[in-house]
PDB file of N, CA and C in Angstrom:
ATOM      1  N   MET A  70      12.104  23.070 -49.057  1.00 57.00           N
ATOM      2  CA  MET A  70      13.042  22.191 -48.399  1.00 57.00           C
ATOM      3  C   MET A  70      13.515  21.142 -49.406  1.00 57.00           C
ATOM      4  N   TYR A  71      14.801  20.972 -49.498  1.00 74.00           N
ATOM      5  CA  TYR A  71      15.369  19.980 -50.411  1.00 74.00           C
ATOM      6  C   TYR A  71      15.170  18.578 -49.847  1.00 74.00           C
ATOM      7  N   PRO A  72      15.150  17.565 -50.711  1.00 90.00           N
ATOM      8  CA  PRO A  72      14.951  16.195 -50.231  1.00 90.00           C
ATOM      9  C   PRO A  72      15.989  15.763 -49.194  1.00 90.00           C
ATOM     10  N   LEU A  73      17.237  16.181 -49.360  1.00 91.00           N
ATOM     11  CA  LEU A  73      18.267  15.793 -48.398  1.00 91.00           C
ATOM     12  C   LEU A  73      17.969  16.367 -47.019  1.00 91.00           C
ATOM     13  N   ASP A  74      17.485  17.605 -46.974  1.00 91.00           N
ATOM     14  CA  ASP A  74      17.120  18.209 -45.692  1.00 91.00           C
ATOM     15  C   ASP A  74      15.938  17.482 -45.063  1.00 91.00           C
ATOM     16  N   ALA A  75      14.992  17.061 -45.893  1.00 92.00           N
ATOM     17  CA  ALA A  75      13.837  16.324 -45.377  1.00 92.00           C
ATOM     18  C   ALA A  75      14.272  14.972 -44.817  1.00 92.00           C
ATOM     19  N   TYR A  76      15.186  14.292 -45.507  1.00 94.00           N
ATOM     20  CA  TYR A  76      15.695  13.009 -45.006  1.00 94.00           C
ATOM     21  C   TYR A  76      16.421  13.193 -43.678  1.00 94.00           C
ATOM     22  N   ARG A  77      17.210  14.245 -43.583  1.00 95.00           N
ATOM     23  CA  ARG A  77      17.921  14.515 -42.326  1.00 95.00           C
ATOM     24  C   ARG A  77      16.941  14.805 -41.194  1.00 95.00           C
ATOM     25  N   ALA A  78      15.907  15.556 -41.487  1.00 95.00           N
ATOM     26  CA  ALA A  78      14.920  15.880 -40.458  1.00 95.00           C
ATOM     27  C   ALA A  78      14.180  14.629 -40.008  1.00 95.00           C
ATOM     28  N   HIS A  79      13.789  13.780 -40.952  1.00 96.00           N
ATOM     29  CA  HIS A  79      13.101  12.547 -40.581  1.00 96.00           C
ATOM     30  C   HIS A  79      14.024  11.597 -39.831  1.00 96.00           C
ATOM     31  N   PHE A  80      15.283  11.526 -40.249  1.00 97.00           N
ATOM     32  CA  PHE A  80      16.243  10.678 -39.556  1.00 97.00           C
ATOM     33  C   PHE A  80      16.428  11.156 -38.118  1.00 97.00           C
ATOM     34  N   ALA A  81      16.494  12.463 -37.924  1.00 97.00           N
ATOM     35  CA  ALA A  81      16.627  13.007 -36.571  1.00 97.00           C
ATOM     36  C   ALA A  81      15.393  12.680 -35.736  1.00 97.00           C
ATOM     37  N   GLY A  82      14.221  12.770 -36.346  1.00 97.00           N
ATOM     38  CA  GLY A  82      12.991  12.445 -35.618  1.00 97.00           C
ATOM     39  C   GLY A  82      12.918  10.982 -35.234  1.00 97.00           C
ATOM     40  N   VAL A  83      13.272  10.104 -36.165  1.00 98.00           N
ATOM     41  CA  VAL A  83      13.255   8.668 -35.876  1.00 98.00           C
ATOM     42  C   VAL A  83      14.299   8.329 -34.820  1.00 98.00           C
ATOM     43  N   THR A  84      15.460   8.953 -34.905  1.00 98.00           N
ATOM     44  CA  THR A  84      16.502   8.732 -33.902  1.00 98.00           C
ATOM     45  C   THR A  84      16.014   9.160 -32.525  1.00 98.00           C
ATOM     46  N   LEU A  85      15.309  10.261 -32.463  1.00 98.00           N
ATOM     47  CA  LEU A  85      14.758  10.727 -31.190  1.00 98.00           C
ATOM     48  C   LEU A  85      13.740   9.731 -30.638  1.00 98.00           C
ATOM     49  N   LEU A  86      12.863   9.216 -31.496  1.00 98.00           N
ATOM     50  CA  LEU A  86      11.868   8.243 -31.044  1.00 98.00           C
ATOM     51  C   LEU A  86      12.515   6.945 -30.573  1.00 98.00           C
ATOM     52  N   VAL A  87      13.523   6.476 -31.290  1.00 97.00           N
ATOM     53  CA  VAL A  87      14.213   5.246 -30.895  1.00 97.00           C
ATOM     54  C   VAL A  87      14.943   5.455 -29.575  1.00 97.00           C
ATOM     55  N   THR A  88      15.563   6.605 -29.406  1.00 97.00           N
ATOM     56  CA  THR A  88      16.254   6.902 -28.150  1.00 97.00           C
ATOM     57  C   THR A  88      15.265   6.980 -26.992  1.00 97.00           C
ATOM     58  N   ALA A  89      14.104   7.575 -27.213  1.00 96.00           N
ATOM     59  CA  ALA A  89      13.084   7.644 -26.166  1.00 96.00           C
ATOM     60  C   ALA A  89      12.565   6.255 -25.819  1.00 96.00           C
ATOM     61  N   ALA A  90      12.366   5.405 -26.824  1.00 95.00           N
ATOM     62  CA  ALA A  90      11.909   4.038 -26.559  1.00 95.00           C
ATOM     63  C   ALA A  90      12.963   3.248 -25.794  1.00 95.00           C
ATOM     64  N   LEU A  91      14.217   3.422 -26.140  1.00 94.00           N
ATOM     65  CA  LEU A  91      15.296   2.741 -25.432  1.00 94.00           C
ATOM     66  C   LEU A  91      15.374   3.207 -23.985  1.00 94.00           C
ATOM     67  N   ALA A  92      15.248   4.506 -23.761  1.00 92.00           N
ATOM     68  CA  ALA A  92      15.272   5.030 -22.398  1.00 92.00           C
ATOM     69  C   ALA A  92      14.089   4.498 -21.592  1.00 92.00           C
ATOM     70  N   ALA A  93      12.922   4.395 -22.221  1.00 91.00           N
ATOM     71  CA  ALA A  93      11.747   3.874 -21.510  1.00 91.00           C
ATOM     72  C   ALA A  93      11.950   2.419 -21.116  1.00 91.00           C
ATOM     73  N   THR A  94      12.564   1.621 -21.986  1.00 88.00           N
ATOM     74  CA  THR A  94      12.782   0.213 -21.645  1.00 88.00           C
ATOM     75  C   THR A  94      13.825   0.064 -20.554  1.00 88.00           C
ATOM     76  N   LEU A  95      14.755   0.985 -20.455  1.00 86.00           N
ATOM     77  CA  LEU A  95      15.760   0.897 -19.397  1.00 86.00           C
ATOM     78  C   LEU A  95      15.167   1.213 -18.027  1.00 86.00           C
ATOM     79  N   PHE A  96      14.095   2.005 -17.988  1.00 83.00           N
ATOM     80  CA  PHE A  96      13.496   2.377 -16.715  1.00 83.00           C
ATOM     81  C   PHE A  96      12.398   1.418 -16.269  1.00 83.00           C
ATOM     82  N   VAL A  97      11.994   0.484 -17.125  1.00 81.00           N
ATOM     83  CA  VAL A  97      10.962  -0.490 -16.765  1.00 81.00           C
ATOM     84  C   VAL A  97      11.634  -1.661 -16.066  1.00 81.00           C
ATOM     85  N   ARG A  98      11.067  -2.069 -14.951  1.00 72.00           N
ATOM     86  CA  ARG A  98      11.652  -3.154 -14.170  1.00 72.00           C
ATOM     87  C   ARG A  98      11.264  -4.499 -14.773  1.00 72.00           C
ATOM     88  N   GLU A  99      12.255  -5.335 -14.994  1.00 71.00           N
ATOM     89  CA  GLU A  99      12.012  -6.673 -15.542  1.00 71.00           C
ATOM     90  C   GLU A  99      11.637  -7.600 -14.398  1.00 71.00           C
ATOM     91  N   THR A 100      10.494  -8.253 -14.510  1.00 67.00           N
ATOM     92  CA  THR A 100      10.029  -9.128 -13.432  1.00 67.00           C
ATOM     93  C   THR A 100      10.162 -10.592 -13.782  1.00 67.00           C
ATOM     94  N   ARG A 101      10.315 -10.934 -15.047  1.00 74.00           N
ATOM     95  CA  ARG A 101      10.470 -12.309 -15.510  1.00 74.00           C
ATOM     96  C   ARG A 101       9.385 -13.232 -14.957  1.00 74.00           C
ATOM     97  N   GLY A 102       8.152 -12.772 -14.959  1.00 69.00           N
ATOM     98  CA  GLY A 102       7.024 -13.603 -14.548  1.00 69.00           C
ATOM     99  C   GLY A 102       6.795 -13.659 -13.051  1.00 69.00           C
ATOM    100  N   ARG A 103       7.601 -12.975 -12.253  1.00 72.00           N
ATOM    101  CA  ARG A 103       7.413 -12.966 -10.802  1.00 72.00           C
ATOM    102  C   ARG A 103       6.232 -12.087 -10.438  1.00 72.00           C
ATOM    103  N   ASN A 104       5.556 -12.433  -9.358  1.00 72.00           N
ATOM    104  CA  ASN A 104       4.452 -11.617  -8.873  1.00 72.00           C
ATOM    105  C   ASN A 104       5.035 -10.536  -7.975  1.00 72.00           C
ATOM    106  N   ILE A 105       5.026  -9.307  -8.457  1.00 71.00           N
ATOM    107  CA  ILE A 105       5.623  -8.236  -7.671  1.00 71.00           C
ATOM    108  C   ILE A 105       4.576  -7.424  -6.917  1.00 71.00           C
ATOM    109  N   HIS A 106       3.310  -7.852  -6.967  1.00 73.00           N
ATOM    110  CA  HIS A 106       2.273  -7.099  -6.260  1.00 73.00           C
ATOM    111  C   HIS A 106       2.530  -7.101  -4.766  1.00 73.00           C
ATOM    112  N   ALA A 107       3.015  -8.218  -4.214  1.00 71.00           N
ATOM    113  CA  ALA A 107       3.314  -8.282  -2.788  1.00 71.00           C
ATOM    114  C   ALA A 107       4.462  -7.341  -2.439  1.00 71.00           C
ATOM    115  N   GLU A 108       5.453  -7.259  -3.295  1.00 73.00           N
ATOM    116  CA  GLU A 108       6.565  -6.350  -3.045  1.00 73.00           C
ATOM    117  C   GLU A 108       6.110  -4.897  -3.101  1.00 73.00           C
ATOM    118  N   LEU A 109       5.244  -4.586  -4.026  1.00 74.00           N
ATOM    119  CA  LEU A 109       4.767  -3.214  -4.155  1.00 74.00           C
ATOM    120  C   LEU A 109       3.832  -2.832  -3.017  1.00 74.00           C
ATOM    121  N   ALA A 110       3.082  -3.810  -2.498  1.00 73.00           N
ATOM    122  CA  ALA A 110       2.137  -3.526  -1.422  1.00 73.00           C
ATOM    123  C   ALA A 110       2.848  -3.318  -0.095  1.00 73.00           C
ATOM    124  N   GLY A 111       4.030  -3.880   0.088  1.00 72.00           N
ATOM    125  CA  GLY A 111       4.764  -3.723   1.337  1.00 72.00           C
ATOM    126  C   GLY A 111       4.727  -4.997   2.147  1.00 72.00           C
ATOM    127  N   ALA A 112       5.360  -4.943   3.323  1.00 64.00           N
ATOM    128  CA  ALA A 112       5.496  -6.134   4.166  1.00 64.00           C
ATOM    129  C   ALA A 112       4.248  -6.404   5.005  1.00 64.00           C
ATOM    130  N   GLU A 113       3.362  -5.465   5.080  1.00 64.00           N
ATOM    131  CA  GLU A 113       2.158  -5.609   5.909  1.00 64.00           C
ATOM    132  C   GLU A 113       1.232  -6.674   5.315  1.00 64.00           C
ATOM    133  N   PRO A 114       0.786  -7.645   6.135  1.00 62.00           N
ATOM    134  CA  PRO A 114      -0.109  -8.678   5.582  1.00 62.00           C
ATOM    135  C   PRO A 114      -1.450  -8.084   5.161  1.00 62.00           C
ATOM    136  N   ARG A 115      -1.996  -8.631   4.116  1.00 61.00           N
ATOM    137  CA  ARG A 115      -3.276  -8.140   3.604  1.00 61.00           C
ATOM    138  C   ARG A 115      -4.410  -8.956   4.184  1.00 61.00           C
ATOM    139  N   ARG A 116      -5.528  -8.305   4.366  1.00 67.00           N
ATOM    140  CA  ARG A 116      -6.719  -9.002   4.842  1.00 67.00           C
ATOM    141  C   ARG A 116      -7.387  -9.687   3.665  1.00 67.00           C
ATOM    142  N   VAL A 117      -7.781 -10.921   3.897  1.00 69.00           N
ATOM    143  CA  VAL A 117      -8.453 -11.694   2.858  1.00 69.00           C
ATOM    144  C   VAL A 117      -9.886 -11.903   3.305  1.00 69.00           C
ATOM    145  N   PHE A 118     -10.809 -11.506   2.471  1.00 70.00           N
ATOM    146  CA  PHE A 118     -12.222 -11.676   2.784  1.00 70.00           C
ATOM    147  C   PHE A 118     -12.715 -12.952   2.122  1.00 70.00           C
ATOM    148  N   GLU A 119     -13.212 -13.844   2.940  1.00 77.00           N
ATOM    149  CA  GLU A 119     -13.717 -15.107   2.410  1.00 77.00           C
ATOM    150  C   GLU A 119     -15.212 -14.982   2.160  1.00 77.00           C
ATOM    151  N   SER A 120     -15.659 -15.658   1.140  1.00 75.00           N
ATOM    152  CA  SER A 120     -17.083 -15.632   0.845  1.00 75.00           C
ATOM    153  C   SER A 120     -17.805 -16.563   1.824  1.00 75.00           C
ATOM    154  N   PRO A 121     -19.065 -16.282   2.132  1.00 75.00           N
ATOM    155  CA  PRO A 121     -19.813 -17.148   3.055  1.00 75.00           C
ATOM    156  C   PRO A 121     -20.016 -18.532   2.449  1.00 75.00           C
ATOM    157  N   PRO A 122     -20.121 -19.541   3.279  1.00 76.00           N
ATOM    158  CA  PRO A 122     -20.292 -20.900   2.749  1.00 76.00           C
ATOM    159  C   PRO A 122     -21.616 -21.041   2.005  1.00 76.00           C
ATOM    160  N   CYS A 123     -21.605 -21.848   0.990  1.00 78.00           N
ATOM    161  CA  CYS A 123     -22.817 -22.107   0.215  1.00 78.00           C
ATOM    162  C   CYS A 123     -23.711 -23.064   0.999  1.00 78.00           C
ATOM    163  N   SER A 124     -25.003 -22.819   0.958  1.00 67.00           N
ATOM    164  CA  SER A 124     -25.900 -23.720   1.700  1.00 67.00           C
ATOM    165  C   SER A 124     -26.628 -24.670   0.793  1.00 67.00           C
TER     166      SER A 124
END
């Protein structure tokens, strides 16, 4: 394989990786520090278990 062919192959591979990384970032939801656990859990209230009082 000539050096030019190797450069083209590596460039194609890097381009593929960059495109995959860009696609992955487009599918990730930006939350900007918001707590989305309540949204993911649904509208149903959650039960909270309290610890017994200390004696």
